C-alpha atoms as a PDB file:
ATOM      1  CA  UNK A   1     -35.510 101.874  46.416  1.00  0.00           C
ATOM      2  CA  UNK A   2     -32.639 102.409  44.243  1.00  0.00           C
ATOM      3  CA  UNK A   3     -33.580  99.333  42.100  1.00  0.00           C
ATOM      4  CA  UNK A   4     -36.922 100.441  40.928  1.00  0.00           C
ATOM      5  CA  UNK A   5     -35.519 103.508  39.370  1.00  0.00           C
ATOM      6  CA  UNK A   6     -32.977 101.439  37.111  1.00  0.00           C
ATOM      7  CA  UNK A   7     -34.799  99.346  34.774  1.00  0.00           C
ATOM      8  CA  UNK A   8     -31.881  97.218  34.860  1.00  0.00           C
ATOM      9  CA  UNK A   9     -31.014  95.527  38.107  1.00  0.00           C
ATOM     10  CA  UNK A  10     -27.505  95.060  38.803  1.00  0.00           C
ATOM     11  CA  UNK A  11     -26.181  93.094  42.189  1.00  0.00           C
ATOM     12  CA  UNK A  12     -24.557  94.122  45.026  1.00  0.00           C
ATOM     13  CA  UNK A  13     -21.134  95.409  44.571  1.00  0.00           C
ATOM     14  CA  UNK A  14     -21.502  96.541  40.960  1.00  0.00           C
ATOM     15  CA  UNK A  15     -19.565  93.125  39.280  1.00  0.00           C
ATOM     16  CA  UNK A  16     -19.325  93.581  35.799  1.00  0.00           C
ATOM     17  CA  UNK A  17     -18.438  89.754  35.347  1.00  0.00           C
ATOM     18  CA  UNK A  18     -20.007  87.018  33.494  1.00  0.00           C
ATOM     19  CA  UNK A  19     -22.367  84.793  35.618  1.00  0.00           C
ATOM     20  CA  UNK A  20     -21.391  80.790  35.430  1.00  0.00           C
ATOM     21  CA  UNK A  21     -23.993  79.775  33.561  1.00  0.00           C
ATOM     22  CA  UNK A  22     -23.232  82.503  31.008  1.00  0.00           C
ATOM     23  CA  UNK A  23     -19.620  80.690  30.993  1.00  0.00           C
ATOM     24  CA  UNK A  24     -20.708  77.571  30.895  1.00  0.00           C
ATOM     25  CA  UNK A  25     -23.406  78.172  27.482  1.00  0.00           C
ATOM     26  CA  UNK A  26     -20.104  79.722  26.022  1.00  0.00           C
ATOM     27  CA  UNK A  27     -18.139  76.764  26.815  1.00  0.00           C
ATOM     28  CA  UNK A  28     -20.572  73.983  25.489  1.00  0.00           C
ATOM     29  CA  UNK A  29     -21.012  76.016  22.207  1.00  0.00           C
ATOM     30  CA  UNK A  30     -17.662  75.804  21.476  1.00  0.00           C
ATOM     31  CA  UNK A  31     -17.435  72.355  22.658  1.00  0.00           C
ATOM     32  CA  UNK A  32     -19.887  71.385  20.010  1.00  0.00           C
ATOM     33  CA  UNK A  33     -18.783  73.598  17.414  1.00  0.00           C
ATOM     34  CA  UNK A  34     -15.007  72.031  17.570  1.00  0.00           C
ATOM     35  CA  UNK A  35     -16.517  68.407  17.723  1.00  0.00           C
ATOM     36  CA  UNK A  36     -18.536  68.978  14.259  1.00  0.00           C
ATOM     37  CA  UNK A  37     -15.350  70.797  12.848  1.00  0.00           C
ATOM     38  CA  UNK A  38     -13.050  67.873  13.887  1.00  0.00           C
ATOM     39  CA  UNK A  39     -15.672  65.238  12.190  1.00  0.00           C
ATOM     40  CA  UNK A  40     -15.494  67.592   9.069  1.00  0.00           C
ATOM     41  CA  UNK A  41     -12.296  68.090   8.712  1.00  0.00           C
ATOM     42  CA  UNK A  42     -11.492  64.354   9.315  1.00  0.00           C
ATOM     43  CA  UNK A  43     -13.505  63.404   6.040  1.00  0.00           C
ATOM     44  CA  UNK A  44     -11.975  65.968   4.639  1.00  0.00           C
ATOM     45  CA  UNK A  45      -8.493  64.061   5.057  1.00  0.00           C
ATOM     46  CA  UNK A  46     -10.228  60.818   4.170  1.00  0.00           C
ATOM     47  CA  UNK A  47     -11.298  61.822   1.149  1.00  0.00           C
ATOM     48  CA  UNK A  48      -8.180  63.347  -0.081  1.00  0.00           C
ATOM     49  CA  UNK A  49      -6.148  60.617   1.095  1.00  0.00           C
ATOM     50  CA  UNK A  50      -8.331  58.589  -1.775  1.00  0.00           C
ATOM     51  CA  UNK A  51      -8.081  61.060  -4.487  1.00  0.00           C
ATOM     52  CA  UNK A  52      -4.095  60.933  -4.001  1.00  0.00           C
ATOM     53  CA  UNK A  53      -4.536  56.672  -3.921  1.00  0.00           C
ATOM     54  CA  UNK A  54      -6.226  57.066  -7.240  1.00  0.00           C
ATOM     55  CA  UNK A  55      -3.812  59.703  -8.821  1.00  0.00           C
ATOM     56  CA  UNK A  56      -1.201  57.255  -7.560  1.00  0.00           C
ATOM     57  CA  UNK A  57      -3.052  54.298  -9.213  1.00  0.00           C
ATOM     58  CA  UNK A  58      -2.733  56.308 -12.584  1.00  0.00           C
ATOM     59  CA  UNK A  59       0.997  56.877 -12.368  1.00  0.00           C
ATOM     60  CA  UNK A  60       1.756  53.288 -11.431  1.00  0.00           C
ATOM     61  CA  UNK A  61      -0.082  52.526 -14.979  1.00  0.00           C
ATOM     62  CA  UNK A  62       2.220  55.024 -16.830  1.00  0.00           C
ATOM     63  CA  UNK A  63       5.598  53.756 -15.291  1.00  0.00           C
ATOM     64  CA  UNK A  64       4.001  50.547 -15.678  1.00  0.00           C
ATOM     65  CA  UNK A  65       3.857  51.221 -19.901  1.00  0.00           C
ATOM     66  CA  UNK A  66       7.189  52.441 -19.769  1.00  0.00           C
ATOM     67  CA  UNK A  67       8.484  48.936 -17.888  1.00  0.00           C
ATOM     68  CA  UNK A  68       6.820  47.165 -20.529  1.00  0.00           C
ATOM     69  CA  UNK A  69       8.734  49.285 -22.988  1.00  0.00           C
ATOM     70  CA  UNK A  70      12.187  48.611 -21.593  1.00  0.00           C
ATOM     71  CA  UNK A  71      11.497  44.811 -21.052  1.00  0.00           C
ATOM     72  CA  UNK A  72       8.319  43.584 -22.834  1.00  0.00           C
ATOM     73  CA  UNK A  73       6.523  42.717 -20.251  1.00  0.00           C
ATOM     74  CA  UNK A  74       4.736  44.301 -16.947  1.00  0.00           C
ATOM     75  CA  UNK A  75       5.935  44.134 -13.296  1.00  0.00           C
ATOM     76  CA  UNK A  76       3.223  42.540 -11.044  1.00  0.00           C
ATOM     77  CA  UNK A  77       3.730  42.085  -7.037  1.00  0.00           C
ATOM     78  CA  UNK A  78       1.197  38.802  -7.293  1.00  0.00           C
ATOM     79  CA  UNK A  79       1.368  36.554 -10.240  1.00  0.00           C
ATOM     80  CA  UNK A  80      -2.338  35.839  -9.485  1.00  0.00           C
ATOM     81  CA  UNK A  81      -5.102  38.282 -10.453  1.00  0.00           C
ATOM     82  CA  UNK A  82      -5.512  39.995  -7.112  1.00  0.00           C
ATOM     83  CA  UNK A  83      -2.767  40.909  -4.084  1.00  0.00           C
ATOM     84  CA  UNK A  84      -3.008  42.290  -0.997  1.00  0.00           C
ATOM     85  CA  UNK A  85      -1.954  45.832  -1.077  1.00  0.00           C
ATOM     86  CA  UNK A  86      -1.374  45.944   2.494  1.00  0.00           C
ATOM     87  CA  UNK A  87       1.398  43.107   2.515  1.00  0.00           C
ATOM     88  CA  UNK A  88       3.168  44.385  -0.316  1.00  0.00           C
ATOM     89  CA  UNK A  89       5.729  47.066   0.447  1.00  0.00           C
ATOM     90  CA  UNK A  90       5.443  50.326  -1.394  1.00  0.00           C
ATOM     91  CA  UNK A  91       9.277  50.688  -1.353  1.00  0.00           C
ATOM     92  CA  UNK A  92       9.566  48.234  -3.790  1.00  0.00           C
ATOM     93  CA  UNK A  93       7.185  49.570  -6.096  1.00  0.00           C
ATOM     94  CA  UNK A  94       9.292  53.001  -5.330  1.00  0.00           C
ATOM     95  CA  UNK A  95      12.342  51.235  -6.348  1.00  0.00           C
ATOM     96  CA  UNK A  96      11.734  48.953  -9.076  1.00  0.00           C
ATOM     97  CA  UNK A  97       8.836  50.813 -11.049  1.00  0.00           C
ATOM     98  CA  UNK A  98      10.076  54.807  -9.952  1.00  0.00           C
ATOM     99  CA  UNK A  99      14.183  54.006  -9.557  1.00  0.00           C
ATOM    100  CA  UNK A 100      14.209  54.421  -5.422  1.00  0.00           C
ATOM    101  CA  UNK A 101      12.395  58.246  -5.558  1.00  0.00           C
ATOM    102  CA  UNK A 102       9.854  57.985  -2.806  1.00  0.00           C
ATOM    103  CA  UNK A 103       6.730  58.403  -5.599  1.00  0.00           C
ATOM    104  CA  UNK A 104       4.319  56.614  -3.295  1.00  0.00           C
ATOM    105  CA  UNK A 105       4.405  57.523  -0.104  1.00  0.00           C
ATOM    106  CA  UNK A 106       4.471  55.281   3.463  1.00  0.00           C
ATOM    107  CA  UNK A 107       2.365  57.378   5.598  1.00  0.00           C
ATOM    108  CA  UNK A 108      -0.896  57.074   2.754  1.00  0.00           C
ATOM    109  CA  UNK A 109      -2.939  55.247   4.592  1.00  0.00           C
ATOM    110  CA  UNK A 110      -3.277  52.905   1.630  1.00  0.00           C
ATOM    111  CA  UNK A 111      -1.422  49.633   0.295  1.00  0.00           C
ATOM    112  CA  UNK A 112      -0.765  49.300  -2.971  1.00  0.00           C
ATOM    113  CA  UNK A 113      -0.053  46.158  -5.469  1.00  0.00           C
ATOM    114  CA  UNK A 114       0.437  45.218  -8.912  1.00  0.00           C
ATOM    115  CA  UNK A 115      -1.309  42.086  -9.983  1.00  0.00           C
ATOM    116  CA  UNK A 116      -1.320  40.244 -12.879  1.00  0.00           C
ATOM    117  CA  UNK A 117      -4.019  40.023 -15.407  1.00  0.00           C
ATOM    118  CA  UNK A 118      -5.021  38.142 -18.713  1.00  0.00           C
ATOM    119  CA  UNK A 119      -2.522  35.607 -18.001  1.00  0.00           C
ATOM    120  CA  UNK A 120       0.480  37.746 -17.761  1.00  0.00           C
ATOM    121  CA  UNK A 121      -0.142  39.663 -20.730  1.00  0.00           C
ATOM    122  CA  UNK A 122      -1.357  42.977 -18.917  1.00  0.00           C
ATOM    123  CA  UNK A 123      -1.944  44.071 -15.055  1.00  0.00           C
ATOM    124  CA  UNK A 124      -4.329  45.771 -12.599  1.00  0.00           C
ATOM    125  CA  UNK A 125      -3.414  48.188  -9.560  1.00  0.00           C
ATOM    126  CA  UNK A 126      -5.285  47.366  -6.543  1.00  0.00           C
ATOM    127  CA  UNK A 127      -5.086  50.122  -3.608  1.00  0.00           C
ATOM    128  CA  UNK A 128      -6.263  49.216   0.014  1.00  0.00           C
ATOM    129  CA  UNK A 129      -7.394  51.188   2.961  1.00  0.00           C
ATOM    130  CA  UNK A 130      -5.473  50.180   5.467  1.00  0.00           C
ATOM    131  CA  UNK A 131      -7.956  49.092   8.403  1.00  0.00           C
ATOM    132  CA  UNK A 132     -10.835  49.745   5.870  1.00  0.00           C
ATOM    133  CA  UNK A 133     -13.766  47.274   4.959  1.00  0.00           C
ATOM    134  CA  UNK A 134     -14.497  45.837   1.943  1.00  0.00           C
ATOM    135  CA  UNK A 135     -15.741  49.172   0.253  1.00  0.00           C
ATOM    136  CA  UNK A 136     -12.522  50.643   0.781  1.00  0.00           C
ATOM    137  CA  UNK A 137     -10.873  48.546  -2.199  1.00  0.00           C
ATOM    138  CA  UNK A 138      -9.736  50.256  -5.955  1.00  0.00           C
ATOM    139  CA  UNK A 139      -8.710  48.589  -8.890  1.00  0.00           C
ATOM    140  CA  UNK A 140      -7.198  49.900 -11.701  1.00  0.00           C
ATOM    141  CA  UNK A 141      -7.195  48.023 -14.768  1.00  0.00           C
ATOM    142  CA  UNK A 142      -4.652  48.295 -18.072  1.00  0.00           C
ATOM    143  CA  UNK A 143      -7.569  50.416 -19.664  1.00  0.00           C
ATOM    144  CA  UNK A 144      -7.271  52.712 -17.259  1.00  0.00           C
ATOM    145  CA  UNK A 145     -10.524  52.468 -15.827  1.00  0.00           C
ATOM    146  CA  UNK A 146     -10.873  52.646 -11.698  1.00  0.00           C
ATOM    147  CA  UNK A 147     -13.526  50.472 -10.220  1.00  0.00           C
ATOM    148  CA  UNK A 148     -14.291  51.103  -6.382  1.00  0.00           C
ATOM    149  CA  UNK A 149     -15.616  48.767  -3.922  1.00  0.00           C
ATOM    150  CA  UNK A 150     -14.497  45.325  -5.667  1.00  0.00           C
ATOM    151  CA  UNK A 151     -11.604  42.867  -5.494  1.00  0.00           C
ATOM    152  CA  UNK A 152     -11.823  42.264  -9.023  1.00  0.00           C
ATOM    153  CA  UNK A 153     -10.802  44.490 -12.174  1.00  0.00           C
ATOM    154  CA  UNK A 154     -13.224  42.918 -15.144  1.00  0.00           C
END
């Protein structure tokens, strides 16, 4: 008769404890929350990662104008108007265009090339996503001018 008088009921033994499914709600909340945050946060990562490709894009063109100021003409990984960035190893753009300081670095997530372009008289900067499809392709052309999503600078 005790349990009519208390609006609340509380069970035998007076347990003050969460009930399992109470747990359980918590537990699948934070499940989901920490999947959406991990999704986030991994474009997030993506997405910087590019920026930084594209920054890196820019300076290649600048050291590329001063190589053509010390020897009159441009260094190019592929004498052909495209490369493959992810062949080509971005310690020798480090050493040749940046004098061995680790400008680019390994752990990008992006290849990186010179090609060149108007039949050796200027160049292009392609980056790569590693593992990426064909929309994951930049090209930088001697104008300065970064198109995304094409193999091809003009």
């Amino acid at each position: 008769m005790n349990n009519l008088k208390n609006p609340i009921y509380k069970s035998p033994g007076n347990n003050l404890g969460f009930t399992l499914i109470e747990l359980l709600v918590t537990v699948a909340i934070i499940g989901i929350l920490a999947a959406t945050s991990i999704l986030a946060y991994n474009g997030y990562i993506s997405a910087s990662k590019k920026t930084t490709a594209k920054s890196l894009m820019q300076t290649i063109s600048l050291a590329e104008s001063e190589w053509y100021a010390d020897t009159g003409s441009y260094y190019v990984n592929s004498e052909s108007s495209t490369c493959d960035a992810n062949t080509i190893s971005i310690g020798e753009l480090n050493t040749t265009l940046f004098d061995d300081e680790d400008v680019i670095p390994d752990d990008l997530g992006w290849g990186i090339c010179v090609a060149s372009a108007g039949d050796g008289g200027s160049f292009q900067v392609f980056a790569e996503k590693e593992n990426g499809t064909a929309d994951d392709i930049m090209c930088l052309n001697r104008n300065g001018s970064i198109r995304e999503g094409q193999a091809e600078c003009s």
